[in-house]
Amino acid sequence: MNYSTHYSPGPDLLKDRVILVTGAGQGIGKTAALAYAQHGATVILLGRNQKRLDAVYDEIVNHGHPEPMALKLDLAQAGDDDFQGMAQAIFEQLGRLDGILHNAARFDGLSPLEYQSLDQWMGTLRVNLAAPVALTRACLPLLTRAPDSTVLLTSETHGHQPAAFWGAFAVSKWALEALVTIWAQELAVHPNLRMNVVIPGPVRAPQRLISHPAEDRKQLPESTRLMPLYLYLMGPDSRGHSGEIFEAQMS
Ligand SMILES: NC(=O)c1ccc[n+]([C@@H]2O[C@H](COP(=O)([O-])OP(=O)(O)OC[C@H]3O[C@@H](n4cnc5c(N)ncnc54)[C@H](OP(=O)(O)O)[C@@H]3O)[C@@H](O)[C@H]2O)c1
C-alpha cells in the first residue's frame, strides 16, 4: 500500500512507551530514534558501533527527552541466548517493551549473483531476516504483555520488486513480506500486537549512498521526511493494521 507521509502526530504520541530501534547509530535508524524520543518514548538504541550509539544517546539527553538505553550487539553474531539476555535486561531495567523498529541492515553493494559468496549470503540473511525473527521472538512475552505494541520491519523497494544485481539483499528484504504475512496471522490471538513492513524509498541516508554513488545527494529527501509515517506505524493510530506493507510516498 502506498502511504502518504502526511500525518500529524501529537507531541505525546509515544509517552511512557519503550521502543527498541536496531541500527540506531546513524541514518534512518538514528532519525527514528530521535523522533520517537521527541514524542515521549524511552528508546533502546541497538547497534554495533558504541561511539555512534553514545552520540545518539547524548543527543537525546541534551534535548531533554527520556533517557535512552544503549545496547551494543552485533546482529551477525548474536544467538538466541544473546537475544534472551537482551530481553531480560530490558525487563529488568525498563519493565516493559511497546515496540521494535527493525531497521539495521547489511548491504554490500550491487553485484551479479555469480559473484556473491555463500558467506555473503549467510551474513546478509542473518542480519536482515533471521536476526529480526530471533530478536522479536525473544521479546514476544514483553510485547504481548504491553497494552498496545508494534513490530515494524524495514524492507526496500527492490525487496518488493526484485531486480538484477540486488542479489542476497533483495531476497532478504523480499522474505520479510512473507514473514509479516505468516506472523501477523499467528499473532491474531494477540490483538494488542501488530506487525507491519515499511518501505522507506530513497532518502539521504548511508545505504542509498552505497547503492547510487553517482546520484546528486542534494536531490534526495532527508530521512526526517519519513518520520510522520514511522511515528504513525509505531503509535496507537495504526491500531487495526497488521500484516501490511506500507510504502512511503513523499509527495
Ligand atoms: N537509505 C535509503 O534510501 C533506504 C531506502 C530503502 C530502504 N532502506 C532501509 O532502511 C534501513 C536503514 O538504512 P540507512 O540508509 O539508514 O542505512 P545505514 O545507515 O547503513 O543503516 C544500517 C544500520 O544497520 C546497522 N547494522 C548493520 N549491520 C549490523 C549488525 N551486524 N549488527 C547491528 N547493527 C547492524 C548499522 O549499524 P552500525 O552503525 O553499528 O554500523 C547501521 O546503523 C535499512 O534497513 C535499509 O535497507 C534505506
PDB file of C-alpha atoms and ligand atoms in Angstrom:
ATOM      1  CA  MET A   1       0.000   0.000   0.000  1.00  0.00           C
ATOM      2  CA  ASN A   2       1.370   3.466  -0.840  1.00  0.00           C
ATOM      3  CA  TYR A   3       1.076   5.598   2.225  1.00  0.00           C
ATOM      4  CA  SER A   4       1.348   9.356   2.342  1.00  0.00           C
ATOM      5  CA  THR A   5       3.847  10.697   4.867  1.00  0.00           C
ATOM      6  CA  HIS A   6       1.434  13.493   5.799  1.00  0.00           C
ATOM      7  CA  TYR A   7       0.440  12.612   9.353  1.00  0.00           C
ATOM      8  CA  SER A   8       0.474  14.974  12.307  1.00  0.00           C
ATOM      9  CA  PRO A   9       1.371  13.107  15.478  1.00  0.00           C
ATOM     10  CA  GLY A  10       0.565  14.640  18.845  1.00  0.00           C
ATOM     11  CA  PRO A  11       3.639  15.638  20.900  1.00  0.00           C
ATOM     12  CA  ASP A  12       2.943  12.878  23.468  1.00  0.00           C
ATOM     13  CA  LEU A  13       2.162  10.150  20.910  1.00  0.00           C
ATOM     14  CA  LEU A  14       4.639   7.681  22.443  1.00  0.00           C
ATOM     15  CA  LYS A  15       4.658   8.940  26.042  1.00  0.00           C
ATOM     16  CA  ASP A  16       5.634   6.238  28.569  1.00  0.00           C
ATOM     17  CA  ARG A  17       6.347   3.718  25.799  1.00  0.00           C
ATOM     18  CA  VAL A  18       9.604   1.813  25.454  1.00  0.00           C
ATOM     19  CA  ILE A  19      10.762   1.318  21.865  1.00  0.00           C
ATOM     20  CA  LEU A  20      13.755  -0.619  20.566  1.00  0.00           C
ATOM     21  CA  VAL A  21      15.411   0.610  17.354  1.00  0.00           C
ATOM     22  CA  THR A  22      18.048  -1.539  15.637  1.00  0.00           C
ATOM     23  CA  GLY A  23      20.737   0.227  13.643  1.00  0.00           C
ATOM     24  CA  ALA A  24      20.075   3.343  15.703  1.00  0.00           C
ATOM     25  CA  GLY A  25      23.585   4.789  15.380  1.00  0.00           C
ATOM     26  CA  GLN A  26      23.158   6.506  12.029  1.00  0.00           C
ATOM     27  CA  GLY A  27      20.898   7.090   9.043  1.00  0.00           C
ATOM     28  CA  ILE A  28      17.179   6.347   9.203  1.00  0.00           C
ATOM     29  CA  GLY A  29      17.532   4.446  12.497  1.00  0.00           C
ATOM     30  CA  LYS A  30      19.097   7.441  14.220  1.00  0.00           C
ATOM     31  CA  THR A  31      16.427   9.768  12.822  1.00  0.00           C
ATOM     32  CA  ALA A  32      13.668   7.398  14.020  1.00  0.00           C
ATOM     33  CA  ALA A  33      15.225   7.036  17.488  1.00  0.00           C
ATOM     34  CA  LEU A  34      15.332  10.824  17.854  1.00  0.00           C
ATOM     35  CA  ALA A  35      11.751  11.187  16.569  1.00  0.00           C
ATOM     36  CA  TYR A  36      10.421   8.506  18.934  1.00  0.00           C
ATOM     37  CA  ALA A  37      12.254  10.079  21.898  1.00  0.00           C
ATOM     38  CA  GLN A  38      10.954  13.512  20.899  1.00  0.00           C
ATOM     39  CA  HIS A  39       7.428  12.087  21.092  1.00  0.00           C
ATOM     40  CA  GLY A  40       7.907  10.776  24.615  1.00  0.00           C
ATOM     41  CA  ALA A  41       9.350   7.276  24.207  1.00  0.00           C
ATOM     42  CA  THR A  42      12.219   5.762  26.126  1.00  0.00           C
ATOM     43  CA  VAL A  43      14.290   4.455  23.240  1.00  0.00           C
ATOM     44  CA  ILE A  44      16.596   1.458  23.302  1.00  0.00           C
ATOM     45  CA  LEU A  45      19.399   2.129  20.844  1.00  0.00           C
ATOM     46  CA  LEU A  46      20.829  -1.062  19.359  1.00  0.00           C
ATOM     47  CA  GLY A  47      23.873  -1.163  17.087  1.00  0.00           C
ATOM     48  CA  ARG A  48      27.420  -2.414  16.651  1.00  0.00           C
ATOM     49  CA  ASN A  49      29.229   0.865  16.961  1.00  0.00           C
ATOM     50  CA  GLN A  50      29.439   2.137  20.555  1.00  0.00           C
ATOM     51  CA  LYS A  51      30.669   5.617  19.570  1.00  0.00           C
ATOM     52  CA  ARG A  52      27.690   6.177  17.275  1.00  0.00           C
ATOM     53  CA  LEU A  53      25.251   4.868  19.900  1.00  0.00           C
ATOM     54  CA  ASP A  54      26.802   7.171  22.524  1.00  0.00           C
ATOM     55  CA  ALA A  55      26.436  10.167  20.225  1.00  0.00           C
ATOM     56  CA  VAL A  56      22.719   9.449  19.671  1.00  0.00           C
ATOM     57  CA  TYR A  57      22.295   8.816  23.413  1.00  0.00           C
ATOM     58  CA  ASP A  58      23.847  12.234  24.189  1.00  0.00           C
ATOM     59  CA  GLU A  59      21.740  13.983  21.559  1.00  0.00           C
ATOM     60  CA  ILE A  60      18.532  12.579  23.068  1.00  0.00           C
ATOM     61  CA  VAL A  61      19.557  13.518  26.627  1.00  0.00           C
ATOM     62  CA  ASN A  62      20.716  17.000  25.555  1.00  0.00           C
ATOM     63  CA  HIS A  63      17.273  17.636  24.047  1.00  0.00           C
ATOM     64  CA  GLY A  64      15.681  16.767  27.394  1.00  0.00           C
ATOM     65  CA  HIS A  65      13.910  13.647  26.086  1.00  0.00           C
ATOM     66  CA  PRO A  66      13.519  10.486  28.220  1.00  0.00           C
ATOM     67  CA  GLU A  67      16.907   8.915  28.964  1.00  0.00           C
ATOM     68  CA  PRO A  68      17.542   6.133  26.441  1.00  0.00           C
ATOM     69  CA  MET A  69      19.315   2.817  26.890  1.00  0.00           C
ATOM     70  CA  ALA A  70      22.197   1.800  24.593  1.00  0.00           C
ATOM     71  CA  LEU A  71      22.734  -1.842  23.641  1.00  0.00           C
ATOM     72  CA  LYS A  72      25.841  -2.833  21.703  1.00  0.00           C
ATOM     73  CA  LEU A  73      25.054  -6.022  19.820  1.00  0.00           C
ATOM     74  CA  ASP A  74      26.285  -7.432  16.530  1.00  0.00           C
ATOM     75  CA  LEU A  75      23.257  -8.952  14.807  1.00  0.00           C
ATOM     76  CA  ALA A  76      25.564 -11.009  12.575  1.00  0.00           C
ATOM     77  CA  GLN A  77      26.911 -12.843  15.632  1.00  0.00           C
ATOM     78  CA  ALA A  78      24.089 -12.810  18.191  1.00  0.00           C
ATOM     79  CA  GLY A  79      22.352 -16.085  19.035  1.00  0.00           C
ATOM     80  CA  ASP A  80      19.136 -16.961  20.849  1.00  0.00           C
ATOM     81  CA  ASP A  81      20.863 -16.697  24.255  1.00  0.00           C
ATOM     82  CA  ASP A  82      22.044 -13.160  23.488  1.00  0.00           C
ATOM     83  CA  PHE A  83      18.542 -12.099  22.455  1.00  0.00           C
ATOM     84  CA  GLN A  84      17.014 -13.710  25.546  1.00  0.00           C
ATOM     85  CA  GLY A  85      19.592 -11.902  27.711  1.00  0.00           C
ATOM     86  CA  MET A  86      18.761  -8.634  25.962  1.00  0.00           C
ATOM     87  CA  ALA A  87      15.007  -9.097  26.576  1.00  0.00           C
ATOM     88  CA  GLN A  88      15.714  -9.913  30.235  1.00  0.00           C
ATOM     89  CA  ALA A  89      17.851  -6.755  30.586  1.00  0.00           C
ATOM     90  CA  ILE A  90      15.065  -4.647  29.047  1.00  0.00           C
ATOM     91  CA  PHE A  91      12.576  -6.128  31.505  1.00  0.00           C
ATOM     92  CA  GLU A  92      14.860  -5.582  34.495  1.00  0.00           C
ATOM     93  CA  GLN A  93      15.884  -2.033  33.578  1.00  0.00           C
ATOM     94  CA  LEU A  94      12.761  -0.632  31.928  1.00  0.00           C
ATOM     95  CA  GLY A  95       9.985  -3.063  32.887  1.00  0.00           C
ATOM     96  CA  ARG A  96       8.265  -3.115  29.504  1.00  0.00           C
ATOM     97  CA  LEU A  97       8.597  -3.032  25.724  1.00  0.00           C
ATOM     98  CA  ASP A  98       5.978  -1.451  23.432  1.00  0.00           C
ATOM     99  CA  GLY A  99       7.640  -1.553  20.045  1.00  0.00           C
ATOM    100  CA  ILE A 100      10.536  -2.658  17.877  1.00  0.00           C
ATOM    101  CA  LEU A 101      11.753  -0.953  14.713  1.00  0.00           C
ATOM    102  CA  HIS A 102      13.898  -3.470  12.839  1.00  0.00           C
ATOM    103  CA  ASN A 103      15.974  -1.023  10.828  1.00  0.00           C
ATOM    104  CA  ALA A 104      19.507  -2.484  10.820  1.00  0.00           C
ATOM    105  CA  ALA A 105      20.577  -3.972   7.526  1.00  0.00           C
ATOM    106  CA  ARG A 106      23.601  -5.387   5.791  1.00  0.00           C
ATOM    107  CA  PHE A 107      24.080  -4.123   2.255  1.00  0.00           C
ATOM    108  CA  ASP A 108      27.293  -4.935   0.396  1.00  0.00           C
ATOM    109  CA  GLY A 109      26.531  -3.012  -2.780  1.00  0.00           C
ATOM    110  CA  LEU A 110      25.253  -4.194  -6.148  1.00  0.00           C
ATOM    111  CA  SER A 111      26.788  -7.212  -7.889  1.00  0.00           C
ATOM    112  CA  PRO A 112      25.745 -10.152 -10.094  1.00  0.00           C
ATOM    113  CA  LEU A 113      24.673 -13.290  -8.247  1.00  0.00           C
ATOM    114  CA  GLU A 114      27.595 -15.218  -9.681  1.00  0.00           C
ATOM    115  CA  TYR A 115      29.983 -13.058  -7.605  1.00  0.00           C
ATOM    116  CA  GLN A 116      28.054 -13.360  -4.312  1.00  0.00           C
ATOM    117  CA  SER A 117      29.691 -15.888  -1.967  1.00  0.00           C
ATOM    118  CA  LEU A 118      27.965 -18.242   0.458  1.00  0.00           C
ATOM    119  CA  ASP A 119      29.382 -16.243   3.394  1.00  0.00           C
ATOM    120  CA  GLN A 120      27.975 -13.030   1.953  1.00  0.00           C
ATOM    121  CA  TRP A 121      24.564 -14.662   1.525  1.00  0.00           C
ATOM    122  CA  MET A 122      24.504 -16.142   5.018  1.00  0.00           C
ATOM    123  CA  GLY A 123      25.653 -12.872   6.597  1.00  0.00           C
ATOM    124  CA  THR A 124      23.046 -10.837   4.739  1.00  0.00           C
ATOM    125  CA  LEU A 125      20.203 -13.243   5.510  1.00  0.00           C
ATOM    126  CA  ARG A 126      21.285 -13.408   9.137  1.00  0.00           C
ATOM    127  CA  VAL A 127      21.293  -9.631   9.757  1.00  0.00           C
ATOM    128  CA  ASN A 128      18.322  -8.664   7.571  1.00  0.00           C
ATOM    129  CA  LEU A 129      15.974 -11.611   8.102  1.00  0.00           C
ATOM    130  CA  ALA A 130      16.912 -14.168  10.775  1.00  0.00           C
ATOM    131  CA  ALA A 131      18.059 -11.703  13.463  1.00  0.00           C
ATOM    132  CA  PRO A 132      14.753  -9.759  13.348  1.00  0.00           C
ATOM    133  CA  VAL A 133      12.909 -13.074  13.784  1.00  0.00           C
ATOM    134  CA  ALA A 134      15.065 -14.191  16.734  1.00  0.00           C
ATOM    135  CA  LEU A 135      15.040 -10.768  18.386  1.00  0.00           C
ATOM    136  CA  THR A 136      11.248 -10.445  18.053  1.00  0.00           C
ATOM    137  CA  ARG A 137      10.791 -13.990  19.338  1.00  0.00           C
ATOM    138  CA  ALA A 138      12.821 -13.225  22.468  1.00  0.00           C
ATOM    139  CA  CYS A 139      10.783 -10.061  23.090  1.00  0.00           C
ATOM    140  CA  LEU A 140       7.337 -11.596  22.472  1.00  0.00           C
ATOM    141  CA  PRO A 141       6.492 -12.061  26.173  1.00  0.00           C
ATOM    142  CA  LEU A 142       7.118  -8.327  26.729  1.00  0.00           C
ATOM    143  CA  LEU A 143       5.315  -7.240  23.565  1.00  0.00           C
ATOM    144  CA  THR A 144       2.214  -9.341  24.170  1.00  0.00           C
ATOM    145  CA  ARG A 145       2.012  -8.020  27.745  1.00  0.00           C
ATOM    146  CA  ALA A 146       2.065  -4.368  26.575  1.00  0.00           C
ATOM    147  CA  PRO A 147      -1.383  -2.781  26.077  1.00  0.00           C
ATOM    148  CA  ASP A 148      -0.599  -1.608  22.531  1.00  0.00           C
ATOM    149  CA  SER A 149       2.533  -2.832  20.773  1.00  0.00           C
ATOM    150  CA  THR A 150       4.140  -2.850  17.343  1.00  0.00           C
ATOM    151  CA  VAL A 151       6.818  -4.705  15.429  1.00  0.00           C
ATOM    152  CA  LEU A 152       7.946  -2.802  12.350  1.00  0.00           C
ATOM    153  CA  LEU A 153      10.196  -4.442   9.761  1.00  0.00           C
ATOM    154  CA  THR A 154      12.112  -2.392   7.183  1.00  0.00           C
ATOM    155  CA  SER A 155      12.118  -3.517   3.579  1.00  0.00           C
ATOM    156  CA  GLU A 156      13.404  -1.804   0.444  1.00  0.00           C
ATOM    157  CA  THR A 157      11.920  -1.111  -2.975  1.00  0.00           C
ATOM    158  CA  HIS A 158      13.957  -3.944  -4.537  1.00  0.00           C
ATOM    159  CA  GLY A 159      12.671  -6.334  -1.878  1.00  0.00           C
ATOM    160  CA  HIS A 160       9.191  -5.564  -3.143  1.00  0.00           C
ATOM    161  CA  GLN A 161      10.195  -5.584  -6.827  1.00  0.00           C
ATOM    162  CA  PRO A 162      13.431  -7.601  -7.167  1.00  0.00           C
ATOM    163  CA  ALA A 163      15.823  -6.607  -9.937  1.00  0.00           C
ATOM    164  CA  ALA A 164      19.189  -7.673 -11.335  1.00  0.00           C
ATOM    165  CA  PHE A 165      22.263  -7.117  -9.137  1.00  0.00           C
ATOM    166  CA  TRP A 166      20.314  -6.652  -5.872  1.00  0.00           C
ATOM    167  CA  GLY A 167      21.004 -10.337  -5.019  1.00  0.00           C
ATOM    168  CA  ALA A 168      21.011 -11.542  -1.396  1.00  0.00           C
ATOM    169  CA  PHE A 169      19.937  -8.137  -0.117  1.00  0.00           C
ATOM    170  CA  ALA A 170      16.762  -8.071  -2.243  1.00  0.00           C
ATOM    171  CA  VAL A 171      15.949 -11.688  -1.337  1.00  0.00           C
ATOM    172  CA  SER A 172      16.398 -10.947   2.396  1.00  0.00           C
ATOM    173  CA  LYS A 173      14.043  -7.966   2.163  1.00  0.00           C
ATOM    174  CA  TRP A 174      11.550  -9.795  -0.063  1.00  0.00           C
ATOM    175  CA  ALA A 175      11.361 -12.574   2.538  1.00  0.00           C
ATOM    176  CA  LEU A 176      10.233 -10.022   5.132  1.00  0.00           C
ATOM    177  CA  GLU A 177       6.973  -9.747   3.200  1.00  0.00           C
ATOM    178  CA  ALA A 178       6.335 -13.484   3.617  1.00  0.00           C
ATOM    179  CA  LEU A 179       7.407 -13.241   7.245  1.00  0.00           C
ATOM    180  CA  VAL A 180       4.975 -10.464   8.093  1.00  0.00           C
ATOM    181  CA  THR A 181       2.085 -12.344   6.494  1.00  0.00           C
ATOM    182  CA  ILE A 182       2.816 -15.534   8.414  1.00  0.00           C
ATOM    183  CA  TRP A 183       3.498 -13.872  11.747  1.00  0.00           C
ATOM    184  CA  ALA A 184       0.617 -11.393  11.635  1.00  0.00           C
ATOM    185  CA  GLN A 185      -1.750 -14.352  11.117  1.00  0.00           C
ATOM    186  CA  GLU A 186      -0.224 -16.208  14.055  1.00  0.00           C
ATOM    187  CA  LEU A 187      -0.382 -13.057  16.210  1.00  0.00           C
ATOM    188  CA  ALA A 188      -4.095 -12.583  15.577  1.00  0.00           C
ATOM    189  CA  VAL A 189      -4.635 -14.148  19.016  1.00  0.00           C
ATOM    190  CA  HIS A 190      -2.870 -11.052  20.434  1.00  0.00           C
ATOM    191  CA  PRO A 191      -4.924  -8.156  19.021  1.00  0.00           C
ATOM    192  CA  ASN A 192      -2.852  -5.663  21.033  1.00  0.00           C
ATOM    193  CA  LEU A 193       0.267  -6.560  18.982  1.00  0.00           C
ATOM    194  CA  ARG A 194       0.588  -5.659  15.296  1.00  0.00           C
ATOM    195  CA  MET A 195       3.377  -6.337  12.822  1.00  0.00           C
ATOM    196  CA  ASN A 196       3.927  -4.445   9.583  1.00  0.00           C
ATOM    197  CA  VAL A 197       6.586  -3.692   6.974  1.00  0.00           C
ATOM    198  CA  VAL A 198       7.713  -0.216   5.961  1.00  0.00           C
ATOM    199  CA  ILE A 199       9.430   0.565   2.642  1.00  0.00           C
ATOM    200  CA  PRO A 200      11.117   3.938   3.094  1.00  0.00           C
ATOM    201  CA  GLY A 201      12.026   4.675  -0.542  1.00  0.00           C
ATOM    202  CA  PRO A 202      15.102   6.719  -1.426  1.00  0.00           C
ATOM    203  CA  VAL A 203      16.318   9.158   1.235  1.00  0.00           C
ATOM    204  CA  ARG A 204      19.643  10.829   2.051  1.00  0.00           C
ATOM    205  CA  ALA A 205      20.967   8.059   4.299  1.00  0.00           C
ATOM    206  CA  PRO A 206      24.030   5.754   4.098  1.00  0.00           C
ATOM    207  CA  GLN A 207      22.540   2.812   2.218  1.00  0.00           C
ATOM    208  CA  ARG A 208      21.405   4.978  -0.685  1.00  0.00           C
ATOM    209  CA  LEU A 209      24.862   6.497  -0.971  1.00  0.00           C
ATOM    210  CA  ILE A 210      26.279   2.993  -1.500  1.00  0.00           C
ATOM    211  CA  SER A 211      23.584   1.805  -3.942  1.00  0.00           C
ATOM    212  CA  HIS A 212      23.598   5.035  -6.018  1.00  0.00           C
ATOM    213  CA  PRO A 213      27.045   6.622  -5.525  1.00  0.00           C
ATOM    214  CA  ALA A 214      26.801   8.919  -8.554  1.00  0.00           C
ATOM    215  CA  GLU A 215      23.462  10.407  -7.555  1.00  0.00           C
ATOM    216  CA  ASP A 216      23.191  14.066  -6.591  1.00  0.00           C
ATOM    217  CA  ARG A 217      22.651  13.746  -2.834  1.00  0.00           C
ATOM    218  CA  LYS A 218      21.096  17.184  -2.608  1.00  0.00           C
ATOM    219  CA  GLN A 219      18.140  15.960  -4.678  1.00  0.00           C
ATOM    220  CA  LEU A 220      17.280  13.256  -2.124  1.00  0.00           C
ATOM    221  CA  PRO A 221      14.778  13.951   0.642  1.00  0.00           C
ATOM    222  CA  GLU A 222      16.091  13.948   4.227  1.00  0.00           C
ATOM    223  CA  SER A 223      15.199  10.909   6.344  1.00  0.00           C
ATOM    224  CA  THR A 224      13.206  13.227   8.643  1.00  0.00           C
ATOM    225  CA  ARG A 225      10.582  13.339   5.859  1.00  0.00           C
ATOM    226  CA  LEU A 226       9.782   9.699   6.653  1.00  0.00           C
ATOM    227  CA  MET A 227       9.107  10.298  10.306  1.00  0.00           C
ATOM    228  CA  PRO A 228       5.365  11.032  10.161  1.00  0.00           C
ATOM    229  CA  LEU A 229       4.908   7.534   8.666  1.00  0.00           C
ATOM    230  CA  TYR A 230       7.345   5.927  11.134  1.00  0.00           C
ATOM    231  CA  LEU A 231       5.504   7.609  14.025  1.00  0.00           C
ATOM    232  CA  TYR A 232       2.104   6.604  12.688  1.00  0.00           C
ATOM    233  CA  LEU A 233       3.172   2.971  12.390  1.00  0.00           C
ATOM    234  CA  MET A 234       4.780   2.909  15.855  1.00  0.00           C
ATOM    235  CA  GLY A 235       1.942   4.717  17.648  1.00  0.00           C
ATOM    236  CA  PRO A 236      -1.641   3.840  18.560  1.00  0.00           C
ATOM    237  CA  ASP A 237      -3.202   5.427  15.446  1.00  0.00           C
ATOM    238  CA  SER A 238      -2.109   2.425  13.351  1.00  0.00           C
ATOM    239  CA  ARG A 239      -4.038   0.041  15.603  1.00  0.00           C
ATOM    240  CA  GLY A 240      -6.029  -2.402  13.469  1.00  0.00           C
ATOM    241  CA  HIS A 241      -3.345  -2.633  10.762  1.00  0.00           C
ATOM    242  CA  SER A 242      -1.274  -5.809  10.832  1.00  0.00           C
ATOM    243  CA  GLY A 243       0.426  -7.914   8.182  1.00  0.00           C
ATOM    244  CA  GLU A 244       0.548  -4.909   5.840  1.00  0.00           C
ATOM    245  CA  ILE A 245       3.245  -3.305   3.720  1.00  0.00           C
ATOM    246  CA  PHE A 246       3.470   0.478   3.846  1.00  0.00           C
ATOM    247  CA  GLU A 247       5.415   2.154   1.061  1.00  0.00           C
ATOM    248  CA  ALA A 248       6.334   5.763   1.824  1.00  0.00           C
ATOM    249  CA  GLN A 249       5.057   8.254  -0.714  1.00  0.00           C
ATOM    250  CA  MET A 250       6.812  11.562  -0.282  1.00  0.00           C
ATOM    251  CA  SER A 251       4.901  13.950  -2.498  1.00  0.00           C
TER     252      SER A 251
HETATM  253  N1  LIG B   1      18.699   4.937   2.634  1.00  0.00           N
HETATM  254  C1  LIG B   1      17.715   4.641   1.844  1.00  0.00           C
HETATM  255  O1  LIG B   1      17.422   5.372   0.906  1.00  0.00           O
HETATM  256  C2  LIG B   1      16.877   3.395   2.088  1.00  0.00           C
HETATM  257  C3  LIG B   1      15.907   3.077   1.145  1.00  0.00           C
HETATM  258  C4  LIG B   1      15.128   1.947   1.349  1.00  0.00           C
HETATM  259  C5  LIG B   1      15.319   1.153   2.466  1.00  0.00           C
HETATM  260  N2  LIG B   1      16.276   1.489   3.375  1.00  0.00           N
HETATM  261  C6  LIG B   1      16.404   0.639   4.552  1.00  0.00           C
HETATM  262  O2  LIG B   1      16.375   1.448   5.707  1.00  0.00           O
HETATM  263  C7  LIG B   1      17.229   0.922   6.718  1.00  0.00           C
HETATM  264  C8  LIG B   1      18.261   1.964   7.127  1.00  0.00           C
HETATM  265  O3  LIG B   1      19.010   2.347   6.017  1.00  0.00           O
HETATM  266  P1  LIG B   1      20.113   3.518   6.061  1.00  0.00           P
HETATM  267  O4  LIG B   1      20.208   4.090   4.714  1.00  0.00           O
HETATM  268  O5  LIG B   1      19.865   4.406   7.220  1.00  0.00           O
HETATM  269  O6  LIG B   1      21.464   2.660   6.189  1.00  0.00           O
HETATM  270  P2  LIG B   1      22.563   2.501   7.301  1.00  0.00           P
HETATM  271  O7  LIG B   1      22.874   3.759   7.986  1.00  0.00           O
HETATM  272  O8  LIG B   1      23.668   1.783   6.671  1.00  0.00           O
HETATM  273  O9  LIG B   1      21.785   1.600   8.351  1.00  0.00           O
HETATM  274  C9  LIG B   1      22.179   0.385   8.677  1.00  0.00           C
HETATM  275  C10 LIG B   1      22.290   0.319  10.197  1.00  0.00           C
HETATM  276  O10 LIG B   1      22.302  -1.056  10.467  1.00  0.00           O
HETATM  277  C11 LIG B   1      23.277  -1.305  11.425  1.00  0.00           C
HETATM  278  N3  LIG B   1      23.845  -2.640  11.244  1.00  0.00           N
HETATM  279  C12 LIG B   1      24.339  -3.190  10.109  1.00  0.00           C
HETATM  280  N4  LIG B   1      24.818  -4.413  10.365  1.00  0.00           N
HETATM  281  C13 LIG B   1      24.607  -4.630  11.697  1.00  0.00           C
HETATM  282  C14 LIG B   1      24.895  -5.707  12.567  1.00  0.00           C
HETATM  283  N5  LIG B   1      25.537  -6.798  12.137  1.00  0.00           N
HETATM  284  N6  LIG B   1      24.539  -5.600  13.866  1.00  0.00           N
HETATM  285  C15 LIG B   1      23.939  -4.488  14.324  1.00  0.00           C
HETATM  286  N7  LIG B   1      23.651  -3.421  13.558  1.00  0.00           N
HETATM  287  C16 LIG B   1      23.990  -3.501  12.255  1.00  0.00           C
HETATM  288  C17 LIG B   1      24.360  -0.254  11.233  1.00  0.00           C
HETATM  289  O11 LIG B   1      24.945  -0.132  12.499  1.00  0.00           O
HETATM  290  P3  LIG B   1      26.384   0.474  12.800  1.00  0.00           P
HETATM  291  O12 LIG B   1      26.147   1.936  12.917  1.00  0.00           O
HETATM  292  O13 LIG B   1      26.734  -0.135  14.083  1.00  0.00           O
HETATM  293  O14 LIG B   1      27.262   0.084  11.649  1.00  0.00           O
HETATM  294  C18 LIG B   1      23.550   0.959  10.754  1.00  0.00           C
HETATM  295  O15 LIG B   1      23.233   1.771  11.839  1.00  0.00           O
HETATM  296  C19 LIG B   1      17.825  -0.339   6.129  1.00  0.00           C
HETATM  297  O16 LIG B   1      17.044  -1.450   6.528  1.00  0.00           O
HETATM  298  C20 LIG B   1      17.712  -0.131   4.639  1.00  0.00           C
HETATM  299  O17 LIG B   1      17.669  -1.344   3.918  1.00  0.00           O
HETATM  300  C21 LIG B   1      17.058   2.578   3.203  1.00  0.00           C
END
